[in-house]
Amino acid sequence: MTTQTEATNQSTISKDTRIALFIPCYIDMMFPEVGIATLQLLERFGLNVSYPLNQTCCGQPMANSGDEANAAPAELLFVENFKEFDFIIGPAGSCVKQVRCHFDVIDQTDDVKHVRQRTYELVEFLHDILNVDSFPWAEFHHSVAIHNSCSSIRGLGIAKPSEIMGVPFDKTADLLSKVKGLVLTPVDRPDDCCGFGGTFCVTDEAVSARMGLEKAHDHLRHGVEYVVSPDMSCLMHQQGIAQRSGLDLKYIHVAQVLNGGPF
Amino acid sequence: MSNAKQVDPAKAAELFIIHDQIHEPMHDRFLWGTMQRRDAEAAAIPEWEELREIASKIKEHTLTHLDHYLEEFEANATKRGAHVHWALDAAEHNEIVHSILKDHGVKEMIKSKSMLQEECHMTPFLENRGIKVIESDLGERIQQLDGQPPSHIVFPAIHKTRKDVAQLFARTVGTDPNNDDPHLLTEVIRNNARPRFLATGAGMTGGNFAIAETGTFMVCTNEGNADIGASVPPLHIASIGIEKLIPRVEDMGVFLRLLARSAEGSPLTQYSSHFSGPRKGGELHIVLVDNGRSRRLGMADFWHSLKCIRCGACMNTCPVYRRSGGLSYGATYSGPIGVILDPTFDEFKYSELPFHSTLCGSCSDVCPVKIDISDQILKWRRVMAERGYLPLVKRMSFAVAGHVLGHPEEYHAMEKVAAPAMDYAPHFLLYNRSLNPWGRSRELPQIAKQTFRDWYLANRSEHADDEQ
Ligand code: SF4
């Protein structure tokens, strides 16, 4: 369902558009290469991207557990950091969903409303706002399974959930299909949750691990080499499981593939 | 706060998983297969999403005019010769049923599946008063013989294998423990139930839908057991939750198209029976039960749960339910619908249930009446956090994190010490499961040598001056 247009949609975005990079805390600390790939990729489109240095975390771990009182300071700081920008782009579906859908408990000031509306997940920004139609710099000669996280699918709508009837679409697949050499591999349960679920993965360890292991076996059965996702948190969990079980699968963020690295 | 012990679904689910390599995979595969059939059936109806929307609207309309429709139902049912009773809670329901049975001198009663009667713990109540209760639904009968509640609202014994059933029947009915042929097992229990239909003085059913304009109600089953139970004994008692009301007969066209497709991926249940007053020479009693429903109707965040038509689709699609088995929820209702209903009965006892979810959202998307189940699960977490029911370690770590994450200086200072700390942390600390459940089945991610922020400062030097 891609609309084929110019690489950048000039009517929405110009040199003066103020774009902020939102790098979730766990990516900052554990997967800086995902942040680098995201920044470089956005810069390739000639965008003016800033990274507000005071950012910490979107408050998701607390909000997701229902602890709104302790989530609020992080949420308010997030709004403070990003309120001046036209677009806020984060390479993480669940964190973007937290901002867009769950910043609803703090006071709905104009700044809060603005930030909630203008925060985009990377894939949807590339697909819906920039309407990117090619990634000439990227090549990836591997068999790839997409793991769209539940937050991205059912929270942000980057793909059609299997439970909802209608015409299928998958924005991540649309983008990845433009990468030379990349083979998209279907699996049995593409949108069954992998069991990460934020704090769920430690509070409900047995169920979480079982779900992750089944995910890995689904990928292996179909000859997948790389699992690619717009959400590094799901991948962190799946990778931990695969490594421990000695399964030969690799996990990388969609930004790294679309940018052609760093890997 | 109740005196009941908190249910620990995570622990119970773990036991279900590690018990053997058979039960959990079988449970997951069967329910996943049911979902696949549901998806195919739903896809065959072009207006599926529209149907869901209409069903949701009808339920919302009815629930917001419930007083009107309940009175209309009572008037019309009474006109047809039924006796209509009102029960405020489970105790009243059980008393009413008991007194009807006593008045008729009934010593043994046969019933079909009813989640409401489960909710009221009716069977032990009656048995304590000398009335024998026999379940006639195969799955319910299996659970009754095993002394367990149903583990799924549509497939009560779905957590059991054929072997389990063969062994249970060997113990309780006297069959060959090594013969697990499903036809044989079904035949055995059918032959066991048949004479009872003839001998008992009363049959009980639930009701899937109660239609206000006609005073009739519908019972949907696959085994025909409800129909025999309602047609053979002279006395029929139906327990119906007040949320089961719908305004008109024609609304059934919407709900019947959704119900069986959502429940089991088939176009219709084998039997969809209308009950319109007592049959000739018989007696019909309808017990309309509140048991917390009107209180729930007043809960702004949770009243939509009353739209539920008990199809079980949210359970089948739930990745956590499929791996846990329904008994892990320790409650009448399990799976996603259980997570949002059970705390309305006892907030403390069921305070862990809302955390037994990944919030993946699949339940909300599958629900034929569009209940925002996943959002309600999150809202229940908020209630539990406000009540102080979060585990202490979570409360403490969130208090610290909440402060640090709101203060960038402290956060970035902490980031600098985190990486070296990980290097020095002894292996047993990270992999000891009681200290860190992450490490039991997963390798830990590496903390990067350089954070993104530091890379940015080093590589986008024009911004380095901005650092505060
Ligand atoms: S909540 Fe929805 S999906 Fe779940 S049992 Fe009720 S009607 Fe079915």
Short mmCIF file of N, CA and C and ligand atoms in Angstrom, two decimals, chain B residues 153 262 305 307-315 336-337 340 363 366-371 373, ligand 1:
data_model
loop_
_atom_site.label_atom_id
_atom_site.label_comp_id
_atom_site.label_asym_id
_atom_site.label_seq_id
_atom_site.Cartn_x
_atom_site.Cartn_y
_atom_site.Cartn_z
N ILE B 153 -13.92 -20.76 29.10
CA ILE B 153 -15.36 -20.57 29.17
C ILE B 153 -16.11 -21.31 28.07
N SER B 262 -16.54 -16.59 16.33
CA SER B 262 -15.51 -16.10 17.25
C SER B 262 -15.09 -17.19 18.23
N SER B 305 -16.91 -4.01 29.92
CA SER B 305 -16.72 -5.46 30.05
C SER B 305 -18.06 -6.19 30.10
N LYS B 307 -20.35 -5.96 28.03
CA LYS B 307 -20.80 -6.30 26.68
C LYS B 307 -20.49 -7.76 26.32
N CYS B 308 -19.61 -8.36 27.12
CA CYS B 308 -19.08 -9.70 26.79
C CYS B 308 -20.17 -10.72 26.48
N ILE B 309 -20.00 -11.46 25.38
CA ILE B 309 -20.94 -12.55 25.06
C ILE B 309 -20.32 -13.92 25.34
N ARG B 310 -19.19 -13.93 26.07
CA ARG B 310 -18.58 -15.19 26.52
C ARG B 310 -18.22 -16.13 25.37
N CYS B 311 -17.61 -15.57 24.33
CA CYS B 311 -17.26 -16.41 23.19
C CYS B 311 -15.90 -17.08 23.40
N GLY B 312 -15.06 -16.51 24.25
CA GLY B 312 -13.75 -17.10 24.52
C GLY B 312 -12.68 -16.76 23.49
N ALA B 313 -13.00 -15.95 22.48
CA ALA B 313 -12.00 -15.64 21.45
C ALA B 313 -10.78 -14.93 22.04
N CYS B 314 -11.03 -14.08 23.04
CA CYS B 314 -9.89 -13.36 23.62
C CYS B 314 -8.94 -14.33 24.33
N MET B 315 -9.48 -15.44 24.81
CA MET B 315 -8.63 -16.44 25.47
C MET B 315 -7.81 -17.17 24.41
N PRO B 336 -7.95 -13.02 29.06
CA PRO B 336 -8.11 -11.56 29.10
C PRO B 336 -9.43 -11.10 29.72
N ILE B 337 -10.54 -11.75 29.38
CA ILE B 337 -11.81 -11.32 29.96
C ILE B 337 -11.79 -11.56 31.47
N ILE B 340 -9.99 -8.74 33.38
CA ILE B 340 -10.74 -7.50 33.64
C ILE B 340 -12.02 -7.71 34.46
N CYS B 363 -6.45 -9.24 22.09
CA CYS B 363 -7.81 -9.50 22.62
C CYS B 363 -8.79 -8.42 22.20
N VAL B 366 -9.79 -8.91 18.56
CA VAL B 366 -10.54 -10.11 18.20
C VAL B 366 -11.97 -10.05 18.77
N CYS B 367 -12.17 -9.30 19.81
CA CYS B 367 -13.45 -9.33 20.54
C CYS B 367 -14.62 -8.94 19.63
N PRO B 368 -15.61 -9.83 19.51
CA PRO B 368 -16.73 -9.57 18.58
C PRO B 368 -17.61 -8.40 19.00
N VAL B 369 -17.52 -7.99 20.27
CA VAL B 369 -18.31 -6.84 20.69
C VAL B 369 -17.41 -5.65 21.04
N LYS B 370 -16.18 -5.72 20.56
CA LYS B 370 -15.24 -4.59 20.65
C LYS B 370 -15.04 -4.06 22.07
N ILE B 371 -14.82 -4.95 23.00
CA ILE B 371 -14.46 -4.49 24.34
C ILE B 371 -12.98 -4.10 24.31
N ILE B 373 -10.41 -4.52 25.84
CA ILE B 373 -9.87 -5.37 26.92
C ILE B 373 -8.47 -4.93 27.34
S1 SF4 C 1 -14.37 -10.30 26.05
FE1 SF4 C 1 -14.97 -10.36 23.90
S2 SF4 C 1 -13.63 -11.94 23.02
FE2 SF4 C 1 -13.54 -12.23 25.26
S3 SF4 C 1 -15.12 -13.73 25.72
FE3 SF4 C 1 -16.09 -11.72 25.91
S4 SF4 C 1 -16.99 -11.31 23.91
FE4 SF4 C 1 -15.55 -12.97 23.62
#
